[in-house]
């Protein structure tokens, strides 16, 4: 009878410590969520610059023709195309795998 009581008491203490640890984890996650939410709110409060709102075409259109020529010769449009293709592939991979990968 004493052995059963001590096993029950040991199991109870283990469950209490397990519950306390789960509470600490949940509290840490809540604090992290608050910090990230505050950071996101701070970033969304920053206004978008005027030259970004027009898109990349307005940036390219406002450049001098000599700059556009050298940017074209340096392969900047092709590099931006490869970066865009990479982002598109990554997004499509996430959509196809239902955001699991």
mmCIF file of N, CA, C and O in Angstrom:
data_model
loop_
_atom_site.group_PDB
_atom_site.id
_atom_site.type_symbol
_atom_site.label_atom_id
_atom_site.label_comp_id
_atom_site.label_asym_id
_atom_site.label_seq_id
_atom_site.Cartn_x
_atom_site.Cartn_y
_atom_site.Cartn_z
ATOM 1 N N UNK A 1 0.814 -1.186 0.000
ATOM 2 C CA UNK A 1 0.000 0.000 0.000
ATOM 3 C C UNK A 1 0.864 1.260 0.000
ATOM 4 O O UNK A 1 0.540 2.227 -0.687
ATOM 5 N N UNK A 2 1.949 1.253 0.735
ATOM 6 C CA UNK A 2 2.848 2.401 0.785
ATOM 7 C C UNK A 2 3.536 2.599 -0.566
ATOM 8 O O UNK A 2 3.720 3.734 -1.019
ATOM 9 N N UNK A 3 3.878 1.475 -1.224
ATOM 10 C CA UNK A 3 4.511 1.565 -2.529
ATOM 11 C C UNK A 3 3.549 2.179 -3.548
ATOM 12 O O UNK A 3 3.944 3.025 -4.360
ATOM 13 N N UNK A 4 2.290 1.801 -3.544
ATOM 14 C CA UNK A 4 1.301 2.354 -4.460
ATOM 15 C C UNK A 4 1.101 3.845 -4.214
ATOM 16 O O UNK A 4 0.973 4.642 -5.153
ATOM 17 N N UNK A 5 1.100 4.236 -2.938
ATOM 18 C CA UNK A 5 0.938 5.655 -2.599
ATOM 19 C C UNK A 5 2.123 6.471 -3.085
ATOM 20 O O UNK A 5 1.956 7.556 -3.654
ATOM 21 N N UNK A 6 3.347 5.946 -2.876
ATOM 22 C CA UNK A 6 4.532 6.701 -3.314
ATOM 23 C C UNK A 6 4.585 6.788 -4.840
ATOM 24 O O UNK A 6 4.994 7.811 -5.393
ATOM 25 N N UNK A 7 4.171 5.719 -5.537
ATOM 26 C CA UNK A 7 4.139 5.779 -6.998
ATOM 27 C C UNK A 7 3.102 6.800 -7.474
ATOM 28 O O UNK A 7 3.351 7.549 -8.420
ATOM 29 N N UNK A 8 1.953 6.815 -6.816
ATOM 30 C CA UNK A 8 0.918 7.785 -7.167
ATOM 31 C C UNK A 8 1.408 9.205 -6.917
ATOM 32 O O UNK A 8 1.215 10.097 -7.740
ATOM 33 N N UNK A 9 2.072 9.409 -5.757
ATOM 34 C CA UNK A 9 2.595 10.731 -5.410
ATOM 35 C C UNK A 9 3.695 11.146 -6.386
ATOM 36 O O UNK A 9 3.734 12.314 -6.817
ATOM 37 N N UNK A 10 4.565 10.222 -6.759
ATOM 38 C CA UNK A 10 5.623 10.532 -7.723
ATOM 39 C C UNK A 10 5.010 10.883 -9.085
ATOM 40 O O UNK A 10 5.462 11.826 -9.749
ATOM 41 N N UNK A 11 3.988 10.144 -9.502
ATOM 42 C CA UNK A 11 3.307 10.465 -10.756
ATOM 43 C C UNK A 11 2.640 11.821 -10.705
ATOM 44 O O UNK A 11 2.655 12.575 -11.678
ATOM 45 N N UNK A 12 2.057 12.167 -9.570
ATOM 46 C CA UNK A 12 1.415 13.467 -9.400
ATOM 47 C C UNK A 12 2.436 14.591 -9.482
ATOM 48 O O UNK A 12 2.204 15.608 -10.157
ATOM 49 N N UNK A 13 3.576 14.415 -8.815
ATOM 50 C CA UNK A 13 4.633 15.437 -8.856
ATOM 51 C C UNK A 13 5.158 15.580 -10.282
ATOM 52 O O UNK A 13 5.400 16.700 -10.757
ATOM 53 N N UNK A 14 5.329 14.473 -10.993
ATOM 54 C CA UNK A 14 5.805 14.533 -12.380
ATOM 55 C C UNK A 14 4.807 15.280 -13.255
ATOM 56 O O UNK A 14 5.195 16.083 -14.106
ATOM 57 N N UNK A 15 3.510 15.033 -13.061
ATOM 58 C CA UNK A 15 2.490 15.734 -13.842
ATOM 59 C C UNK A 15 2.475 17.226 -13.529
ATOM 60 O O UNK A 15 2.283 18.060 -14.414
ATOM 61 N N UNK A 16 2.695 17.596 -12.261
ATOM 62 C CA UNK A 16 2.734 19.009 -11.879
ATOM 63 C C UNK A 16 3.903 19.703 -12.554
ATOM 64 O O UNK A 16 3.755 20.800 -13.117
ATOM 65 N N UNK A 17 5.094 19.067 -12.511
ATOM 66 C CA UNK A 17 6.251 19.686 -13.155
ATOM 67 C C UNK A 17 6.081 19.741 -14.677
ATOM 68 O O UNK A 17 6.487 20.720 -15.315
ATOM 69 N N UNK A 18 5.460 18.714 -15.246
ATOM 70 C CA UNK A 18 5.195 18.724 -16.685
ATOM 71 C C UNK A 18 4.233 19.858 -17.037
ATOM 72 O O UNK A 18 4.428 20.571 -18.032
ATOM 73 N N UNK A 19 3.214 20.047 -16.233
ATOM 74 C CA UNK A 19 2.258 21.131 -16.470
ATOM 75 C C UNK A 19 2.917 22.496 -16.312
ATOM 76 O O UNK A 19 2.649 23.425 -17.086
ATOM 77 N N UNK A 20 3.787 22.643 -15.318
ATOM 78 C CA UNK A 20 4.502 23.901 -15.132
ATOM 79 C C UNK A 20 5.417 24.193 -16.322
ATOM 80 O O UNK A 20 5.515 25.340 -16.771
ATOM 81 N N UNK A 21 6.081 23.163 -16.827
ATOM 82 C CA UNK A 21 6.963 23.352 -17.979
ATOM 83 C C UNK A 21 6.151 23.752 -19.215
ATOM 84 O O UNK A 21 6.561 24.621 -19.975
ATOM 85 N N UNK A 22 4.984 23.119 -19.404
ATOM 86 C CA UNK A 22 4.108 23.510 -20.513
ATOM 87 C C UNK A 22 3.655 24.959 -20.373
ATOM 88 O O UNK A 22 3.586 25.695 -21.361
ATOM 89 N N UNK A 23 3.375 25.388 -19.153
ATOM 90 C CA UNK A 23 2.985 26.775 -18.912
ATOM 91 C C UNK A 23 4.119 27.730 -19.253
ATOM 92 O O UNK A 23 3.899 28.775 -19.879
ATOM 93 N N UNK A 24 5.343 27.383 -18.873
ATOM 94 C CA UNK A 24 6.505 28.234 -19.176
ATOM 95 C C UNK A 24 6.703 28.319 -20.687
ATOM 96 O O UNK A 24 6.973 29.402 -21.223
ATOM 97 N N UNK A 25 6.561 27.179 -21.381
ATOM 98 C CA UNK A 25 6.689 27.205 -22.841
ATOM 99 C C UNK A 25 5.617 28.088 -23.474
ATOM 100 O O UNK A 25 5.908 28.885 -24.372
ATOM 101 N N UNK A 26 4.381 27.948 -23.020
ATOM 102 C CA UNK A 26 3.294 28.769 -23.565
ATOM 103 C C UNK A 26 3.511 30.250 -23.276
ATOM 104 O O UNK A 26 3.220 31.105 -24.119
ATOM 105 N N UNK A 27 4.023 30.562 -22.097
ATOM 106 C CA UNK A 27 4.297 31.961 -21.758
ATOM 107 C C UNK A 27 5.396 32.517 -22.652
ATOM 108 O O UNK A 27 5.304 33.655 -23.132
ATOM 109 N N UNK A 28 6.439 31.723 -22.906
ATOM 110 C CA UNK A 28 7.523 32.174 -23.781
ATOM 111 C C UNK A 28 7.011 32.392 -25.205
ATOM 112 O O UNK A 28 7.380 33.370 -25.871
ATOM 113 N N UNK A 29 6.155 31.515 -25.673
ATOM 114 C CA UNK A 29 5.592 31.665 -27.014
ATOM 115 C C UNK A 29 4.706 32.910 -27.079
ATOM 116 O O UNK A 29 4.725 33.651 -28.073
ATOM 117 N N UNK A 30 3.959 33.163 -26.029
ATOM 118 C CA UNK A 30 3.100 34.356 -25.997
ATOM 119 C C UNK A 30 3.943 35.627 -26.025
ATOM 120 O O UNK A 30 3.605 36.601 -26.719
ATOM 121 N N UNK A 31 5.037 35.637 -25.287
ATOM 122 C CA UNK A 31 5.927 36.813 -25.274
ATOM 123 C C UNK A 31 6.549 36.997 -26.656
ATOM 124 O O UNK A 31 6.603 38.103 -27.190
ATOM 125 N N UNK A 32 7.017 35.901 -27.257
ATOM 126 C CA UNK A 32 7.603 35.982 -28.590
ATOM 127 C C UNK A 32 6.582 36.472 -29.609
ATOM 128 O O UNK A 32 6.901 37.283 -30.475
ATOM 129 N N UNK A 33 5.342 35.983 -29.506
ATOM 130 C CA UNK A 33 4.274 36.429 -30.393
ATOM 131 C C UNK A 33 4.019 37.922 -30.229
ATOM 132 O O UNK A 33 3.815 38.639 -31.215
ATOM 133 N N UNK A 34 4.046 38.404 -28.993
ATOM 134 C CA UNK A 34 3.855 39.832 -28.754
ATOM 135 C C UNK A 34 4.964 40.669 -29.351
ATOM 136 O O UNK A 34 4.716 41.723 -29.943
ATOM 137 N N UNK A 35 6.207 40.191 -29.231
ATOM 138 C CA UNK A 35 7.350 40.917 -29.796
ATOM 139 C C UNK A 35 7.263 40.952 -31.317
ATOM 140 O O UNK A 35 7.450 42.000 -31.943
ATOM 141 N N UNK A 36 6.961 39.814 -31.923
ATOM 142 C CA UNK A 36 6.860 39.762 -33.385
ATOM 143 C C UNK A 36 5.685 40.606 -33.877
ATOM 144 O O UNK A 36 5.809 41.325 -34.872
ATOM 145 N N UNK A 37 4.558 40.550 -33.184
ATOM 146 C CA UNK A 37 3.409 41.369 -33.579
ATOM 147 C C UNK A 37 3.728 42.858 -33.470
ATOM 148 O O UNK A 37 3.328 43.654 -34.326
ATOM 149 N N UNK A 38 4.446 43.248 -32.429
ATOM 150 C CA UNK A 38 4.859 44.642 -32.291
ATOM 151 C C UNK A 38 5.798 45.068 -33.404
ATOM 152 O O UNK A 38 5.692 46.182 -33.931
ATOM 153 N N UNK A 39 6.720 44.168 -33.777
ATOM 154 C CA UNK A 39 7.649 44.465 -34.858
ATOM 155 C C UNK A 39 6.905 44.610 -36.187
ATOM 156 O O UNK A 39 7.187 45.511 -36.976
ATOM 157 N N UNK A 40 5.939 43.739 -36.430
ATOM 158 C CA UNK A 40 5.136 43.827 -37.656
ATOM 159 C C UNK A 40 4.327 45.119 -37.668
ATOM 160 O O UNK A 40 4.224 45.795 -38.700
ATOM 161 N N UNK A 41 3.757 45.480 -36.521
ATOM 162 C CA UNK A 41 2.994 46.736 -36.450
ATOM 163 C C UNK A 41 3.902 47.933 -36.712
ATOM 164 O O UNK A 41 3.492 48.895 -37.369
ATOM 165 N N UNK A 42 5.124 47.861 -36.214
ATOM 166 C CA UNK A 42 6.080 48.945 -36.443
ATOM 167 C C UNK A 42 6.436 49.040 -37.918
ATOM 168 O O UNK A 42 6.506 50.147 -38.479
ATOM 169 N N UNK A 43 6.647 47.899 -38.569
ATOM 170 C CA UNK A 43 6.991 47.917 -39.991
ATOM 171 C C UNK A 43 5.829 48.394 -40.852
ATOM 172 O O UNK A 43 6.035 49.082 -41.863
ATOM 173 N N UNK A 44 4.612 48.027 -40.481
ATOM 174 C CA UNK A 44 3.467 48.476 -41.289
ATOM 175 C C UNK A 44 3.176 49.959 -41.094
ATOM 176 O O UNK A 44 2.493 50.558 -41.919
ATOM 177 N N UNK A 45 3.693 50.542 -40.029
ATOM 178 C CA UNK A 45 3.477 51.970 -39.799
ATOM 179 C C UNK A 45 4.399 52.837 -40.656
ATOM 180 O O UNK A 45 4.153 54.030 -40.823
ATOM 181 N N UNK A 46 5.447 52.236 -41.221
ATOM 182 C CA UNK A 46 6.378 52.987 -42.068
ATOM 183 C C UNK A 46 5.720 53.203 -43.426
ATOM 184 O O UNK A 46 5.289 52.251 -44.072
ATOM 185 N N UNK A 47 5.630 54.442 -43.884
ATOM 186 C CA UNK A 47 4.984 54.681 -45.187
ATOM 187 C C UNK A 47 5.862 54.178 -46.339
ATOM 188 O O UNK A 47 7.084 54.191 -46.261
ATOM 189 N N UNK A 48 5.219 53.751 -47.404
ATOM 190 C CA UNK A 48 5.927 53.269 -48.589
ATOM 191 C C UNK A 48 6.403 54.479 -49.380
ATOM 192 O O UNK A 48 5.628 55.410 -49.627
ATOM 193 N N UNK A 49 7.678 54.507 -49.788
ATOM 194 C CA UNK A 49 8.176 55.646 -50.567
ATOM 195 C C UNK A 49 7.443 55.778 -51.902
ATOM 196 O O UNK A 49 6.904 54.810 -52.445
ATOM 197 N N UNK A 50 7.441 56.978 -52.417
ATOM 198 C CA UNK A 50 6.718 57.274 -53.653
ATOM 199 C C UNK A 50 7.278 56.494 -54.842
ATOM 200 O O UNK A 50 6.530 56.006 -55.680
ATOM 201 N N UNK A 51 8.612 56.337 -54.893
ATOM 202 C CA UNK A 51 9.206 55.667 -56.047
ATOM 203 C C UNK A 51 8.957 54.162 -56.033
ATOM 204 O O UNK A 51 9.043 53.507 -57.063
ATOM 205 N N UNK A 52 8.611 53.602 -54.870
ATOM 206 C CA UNK A 52 8.314 52.177 -54.797
ATOM 207 C C UNK A 52 6.874 51.919 -55.223
ATOM 208 O O UNK A 52 6.561 50.869 -55.783
ATOM 209 N N UNK A 53 5.989 52.865 -54.981
ATOM 210 C CA UNK A 53 4.582 52.666 -55.312
ATOM 211 C C UNK A 53 4.357 52.560 -56.814
ATOM 212 O O UNK A 53 3.434 51.895 -57.258
ATOM 213 N N UNK A 54 5.196 53.204 -57.590
ATOM 214 C CA UNK A 54 5.042 53.173 -59.046
ATOM 215 C C UNK A 54 5.525 51.880 -59.661
ATOM 216 O O UNK A 54 5.246 51.603 -60.820
ATOM 217 N N UNK A 55 6.262 51.090 -58.927
ATOM 218 C CA UNK A 55 6.775 49.834 -59.455
ATOM 219 C C UNK A 55 8.156 50.006 -60.061
ATOM 220 O O UNK A 55 8.723 51.104 -60.124
ATOM 221 N N UNK A 56 8.682 48.909 -60.534
ATOM 222 C CA UNK A 56 10.026 48.905 -61.098
ATOM 223 C C UNK A 56 10.074 49.632 -62.435
ATOM 224 O O UNK A 56 11.106 50.203 -62.796
ATOM 225 N N UNK A 57 8.968 49.646 -63.153
ATOM 226 C CA UNK A 57 8.969 50.321 -64.456
ATOM 227 C C UNK A 57 9.170 51.827 -64.304
ATOM 228 O O UNK A 57 9.818 52.453 -65.142
ATOM 229 N N UNK A 58 8.632 52.399 -63.223
ATOM 230 C CA UNK A 58 8.841 53.840 -63.025
ATOM 231 C C UNK A 58 10.289 54.144 -62.659
ATOM 232 O O UNK A 58 10.811 55.197 -63.008
ATOM 233 N N UNK A 59 10.933 53.210 -61.966
ATOM 234 C CA UNK A 59 12.356 53.402 -61.638
ATOM 235 C C UNK A 59 13.191 53.316 -62.900
ATOM 236 O O UNK A 59 14.067 54.154 -63.141
ATOM 237 N N UNK A 60 12.924 52.303 -63.745
ATOM 238 C CA UNK A 60 13.676 52.161 -64.986
ATOM 239 C C UNK A 60 13.374 53.307 -65.948
ATOM 240 O O UNK A 60 14.260 53.778 -66.665
ATOM 241 N N UNK A 61 12.133 53.762 -65.976
ATOM 242 C CA UNK A 61 11.750 54.826 -66.894
ATOM 243 C C UNK A 61 12.365 56.166 -66.554
ATOM 244 O O UNK A 61 12.558 57.000 -67.431
ATOM 245 N N UNK A 62 12.683 56.391 -65.300
ATOM 246 C CA UNK A 62 13.251 57.667 -64.894
ATOM 247 C C UNK A 62 14.756 57.750 -65.054
ATOM 248 O O UNK A 62 15.348 58.797 -64.821
ATOM 249 N N UNK A 63 15.386 56.661 -65.466
ATOM 250 C CA UNK A 63 16.848 56.668 -65.607
ATOM 251 C C UNK A 63 17.268 57.245 -66.958
ATOM 252 O O UNK A 63 16.515 57.227 -67.936
ATOM 253 N N UNK A 64 18.493 57.716 -66.987
ATOM 254 C CA UNK A 64 19.087 58.229 -68.215
ATOM 255 C C UNK A 64 19.305 57.066 -69.181
ATOM 256 O O UNK A 64 19.484 55.922 -68.782
ATOM 257 N N UNK A 65 19.297 57.345 -70.466
ATOM 258 C CA UNK A 65 19.434 56.283 -71.464
ATOM 259 C C UNK A 65 20.807 55.612 -71.396
ATOM 260 O O UNK A 65 20.920 54.411 -71.662
ATOM 261 N N UNK A 66 21.847 56.358 -71.039
ATOM 262 C CA UNK A 66 23.181 55.760 -70.932
ATOM 263 C C UNK A 66 23.226 54.764 -69.776
ATOM 264 O O UNK A 66 23.819 53.683 -69.891
ATOM 265 N N UNK A 67 22.580 55.110 -68.669
ATOM 266 C CA UNK A 67 22.532 54.206 -67.529
ATOM 267 C C UNK A 67 21.756 52.945 -67.891
ATOM 268 O O UNK A 67 22.156 51.831 -67.544
ATOM 269 N N UNK A 68 20.658 53.127 -68.606
ATOM 270 C CA UNK A 68 19.873 51.974 -69.039
ATOM 271 C C UNK A 68 20.674 51.074 -69.976
ATOM 272 O O UNK A 68 20.578 49.847 -69.912
ATOM 273 N N UNK A 69 21.472 51.676 -70.860
ATOM 274 C CA UNK A 69 22.291 50.893 -71.779
ATOM 275 C C UNK A 69 23.297 50.045 -71.009
ATOM 276 O O UNK A 69 23.424 48.836 -71.251
ATOM 277 N N UNK A 70 24.007 50.656 -70.065
ATOM 278 C CA UNK A 70 25.017 49.908 -69.315
ATOM 279 C C UNK A 70 24.382 48.886 -68.369
ATOM 280 O O UNK A 70 24.942 47.812 -68.150
ATOM 281 N N UNK A 71 23.216 49.195 -67.828
ATOM 282 C CA UNK A 71 22.519 48.215 -66.996
ATOM 283 C C UNK A 71 22.082 47.026 -67.836
ATOM 284 O O UNK A 71 22.164 45.877 -67.404
ATOM 285 N N UNK A 72 21.655 47.300 -69.052
ATOM 286 C CA UNK A 72 21.263 46.223 -69.951
ATOM 287 C C UNK A 72 22.468 45.380 -70.349
ATOM 288 O O UNK A 72 22.385 44.152 -70.402
ATOM 289 N N UNK A 73 23.593 46.030 -70.617
ATOM 290 C CA UNK A 73 24.803 45.301 -70.990
ATOM 291 C C UNK A 73 25.365 44.493 -69.821
ATOM 292 O O UNK A 73 25.982 43.445 -70.029
ATOM 293 N N UNK A 74 25.146 44.955 -68.608
ATOM 294 C CA UNK A 74 25.630 44.238 -67.419
ATOM 295 C C UNK A 74 24.737 43.049 -67.084
ATOM 296 O O UNK A 74 25.103 42.216 -66.267
ATOM 297 N N UNK A 75 23.567 42.953 -67.700
ATOM 298 C CA UNK A 75 22.683 41.811 -67.477
ATOM 299 C C UNK A 75 21.779 41.962 -66.269
ATOM 300 O O UNK A 75 21.294 40.973 -65.734
ATOM 301 N N UNK A 76 21.530 43.181 -65.855
ATOM 302 C CA UNK A 76 20.674 43.404 -64.687
ATOM 303 C C UNK A 76 19.242 42.928 -64.941
ATOM 304 O O UNK A 76 18.662 42.283 -64.069
ATOM 305 N N UNK A 77 18.646 43.188 -66.107
ATOM 306 C CA UNK A 77 17.277 42.659 -66.318
ATOM 307 C C UNK A 77 17.216 41.127 -66.238
ATOM 308 O O UNK A 77 16.285 40.565 -65.666
ATOM 309 N N UNK A 78 18.218 40.450 -66.784
ATOM 310 C CA UNK A 78 18.248 38.996 -66.719
ATOM 311 C C UNK A 78 18.433 38.512 -65.283
ATOM 312 O O UNK A 78 17.825 37.516 -64.865
ATOM 313 N N UNK A 79 19.270 39.219 -64.518
ATOM 314 C CA UNK A 79 19.481 38.846 -63.117
ATOM 315 C C UNK A 79 18.201 39.016 -62.309
ATOM 316 O O UNK A 79 17.856 38.160 -61.489
ATOM 317 N N UNK A 80 17.480 40.100 -62.554
ATOM 318 C CA UNK A 80 16.211 40.296 -61.863
ATOM 319 C C UNK A 80 15.190 39.239 -62.279
ATOM 320 O O UNK A 80 14.381 38.798 -61.465
ATOM 321 N N UNK A 81 15.260 38.798 -63.536
ATOM 322 C CA UNK A 81 14.360 37.751 -63.993
ATOM 323 C C UNK A 81 14.658 36.434 -63.280
ATOM 324 O O UNK A 81 13.738 35.719 -62.869
ATOM 325 N N UNK A 82 15.922 36.110 -63.091
ATOM 326 C CA UNK A 82 16.290 34.872 -62.398
ATOM 327 C C UNK A 82 15.860 34.933 -60.928
ATOM 328 O O UNK A 82 15.334 33.956 -60.384
ATOM 329 N N UNK A 83 16.036 36.081 -60.303
ATOM 330 C CA UNK A 83 15.603 36.230 -58.907
ATOM 331 C C UNK A 83 14.077 36.093 -58.815
ATOM 332 O O UNK A 83 13.557 35.409 -57.926
ATOM 333 N N UNK A 84 13.362 36.725 -59.726
ATOM 334 C CA UNK A 84 11.906 36.603 -59.739
ATOM 335 C C UNK A 84 11.456 35.173 -59.982
ATOM 336 O O UNK A 84 10.498 34.699 -59.364
ATOM 337 N N UNK A 85 12.143 34.454 -60.862
ATOM 338 C CA UNK A 85 11.800 33.055 -61.114
ATOM 339 C C UNK A 85 12.045 32.210 -59.870
ATOM 340 O O UNK A 85 11.271 31.304 -59.557
ATOM 341 N N UNK A 86 13.121 32.521 -59.154
ATOM 342 C CA UNK A 86 13.402 31.794 -57.911
ATOM 343 C C UNK A 86 12.322 32.012 -56.867
ATOM 344 O O UNK A 86 11.868 31.058 -56.226
ATOM 345 N N UNK A 87 11.914 33.252 -56.709
ATOM 346 C CA UNK A 87 10.841 33.534 -55.757
ATOM 347 C C UNK A 87 9.527 32.877 -56.187
ATOM 348 O O UNK A 87 8.778 32.348 -55.365
ATOM 349 N N UNK A 88 9.247 32.900 -57.479
ATOM 350 C CA UNK A 88 8.027 32.259 -57.976
ATOM 351 C C UNK A 88 8.057 30.757 -57.735
ATOM 352 O O UNK A 88 7.060 30.165 -57.309
ATOM 353 N N UNK A 89 9.197 30.126 -57.995
ATOM 354 C CA UNK A 89 9.329 28.693 -57.757
ATOM 355 C C UNK A 89 9.144 28.366 -56.286
ATOM 356 O O UNK A 89 8.447 27.411 -55.932
ATOM 357 N N UNK A 90 9.750 29.170 -55.418
ATOM 358 C CA UNK A 90 9.624 28.926 -53.977
ATOM 359 C C UNK A 90 8.171 29.061 -53.529
ATOM 360 O O UNK A 90 7.663 28.247 -52.760
ATOM 361 N N UNK A 91 7.492 30.089 -54.018
ATOM 362 C CA UNK A 91 6.093 30.276 -53.643
ATOM 363 C C UNK A 91 5.227 29.132 -54.162
ATOM 364 O O UNK A 91 4.385 28.606 -53.435
ATOM 365 N N UNK A 92 5.428 28.738 -55.406
ATOM 366 C CA UNK A 92 4.626 27.651 -55.972
ATOM 367 C C UNK A 92 4.904 26.331 -55.249
ATOM 368 O O UNK A 92 3.996 25.527 -55.051
ATOM 369 N N UNK A 93 6.151 26.104 -54.848
ATOM 370 C CA UNK A 93 6.473 24.891 -54.098
ATOM 371 C C UNK A 93 5.729 24.876 -52.777
ATOM 372 O O UNK A 93 5.185 23.853 -52.362
ATOM 373 N N UNK A 94 5.650 26.022 -52.116
ATOM 374 C CA UNK A 94 4.921 26.092 -50.863
ATOM 375 C C UNK A 94 3.422 25.886 -51.077
ATOM 376 O O UNK A 94 2.762 25.224 -50.278
ATOM 377 N N UNK A 95 2.869 26.436 -52.156
ATOM 378 C CA UNK A 95 1.442 26.273 -52.415
ATOM 379 C C UNK A 95 1.121 24.822 -52.749
ATOM 380 O O UNK A 95 0.141 24.264 -52.238
ATOM 381 N N UNK A 96 1.948 24.195 -53.564
ATOM 382 C CA UNK A 96 1.675 22.813 -53.973
ATOM 383 C C UNK A 96 1.756 21.870 -52.782
ATOM 384 O O UNK A 96 0.975 20.924 -52.680
ATOM 385 N N UNK A 97 2.681 22.116 -51.867
ATOM 386 C CA UNK A 97 2.810 21.239 -50.690
ATOM 387 C C UNK A 97 1.973 21.719 -49.526
ATOM 388 O O UNK A 97 2.182 21.275 -48.402
ATOM 389 N N UNK A 98 1.021 22.620 -49.791
ATOM 390 C CA UNK A 98 0.117 23.155 -48.767
ATOM 391 C C UNK A 98 0.887 23.787 -47.596
ATOM 392 O O UNK A 98 0.586 23.555 -46.432
ATOM 393 N N UNK A 99 1.903 24.544 -47.930
ATOM 394 C CA UNK A 99 2.705 25.320 -46.978
ATOM 395 C C UNK A 99 3.383 24.438 -45.927
ATOM 396 O O UNK A 99 3.621 24.869 -44.806
ATOM 397 N N UNK A 100 3.686 23.197 -46.288
ATOM 398 C CA UNK A 100 4.353 22.283 -45.365
ATOM 399 C C UNK A 100 5.859 22.232 -45.611
ATOM 400 O O UNK A 100 6.600 21.731 -44.793
ATOM 401 N N UNK A 101 6.326 22.720 -46.762
ATOM 402 C CA UNK A 101 7.738 22.564 -47.082
ATOM 403 C C UNK A 101 8.351 23.862 -47.494
ATOM 404 O O UNK A 101 7.856 24.677 -48.160
#
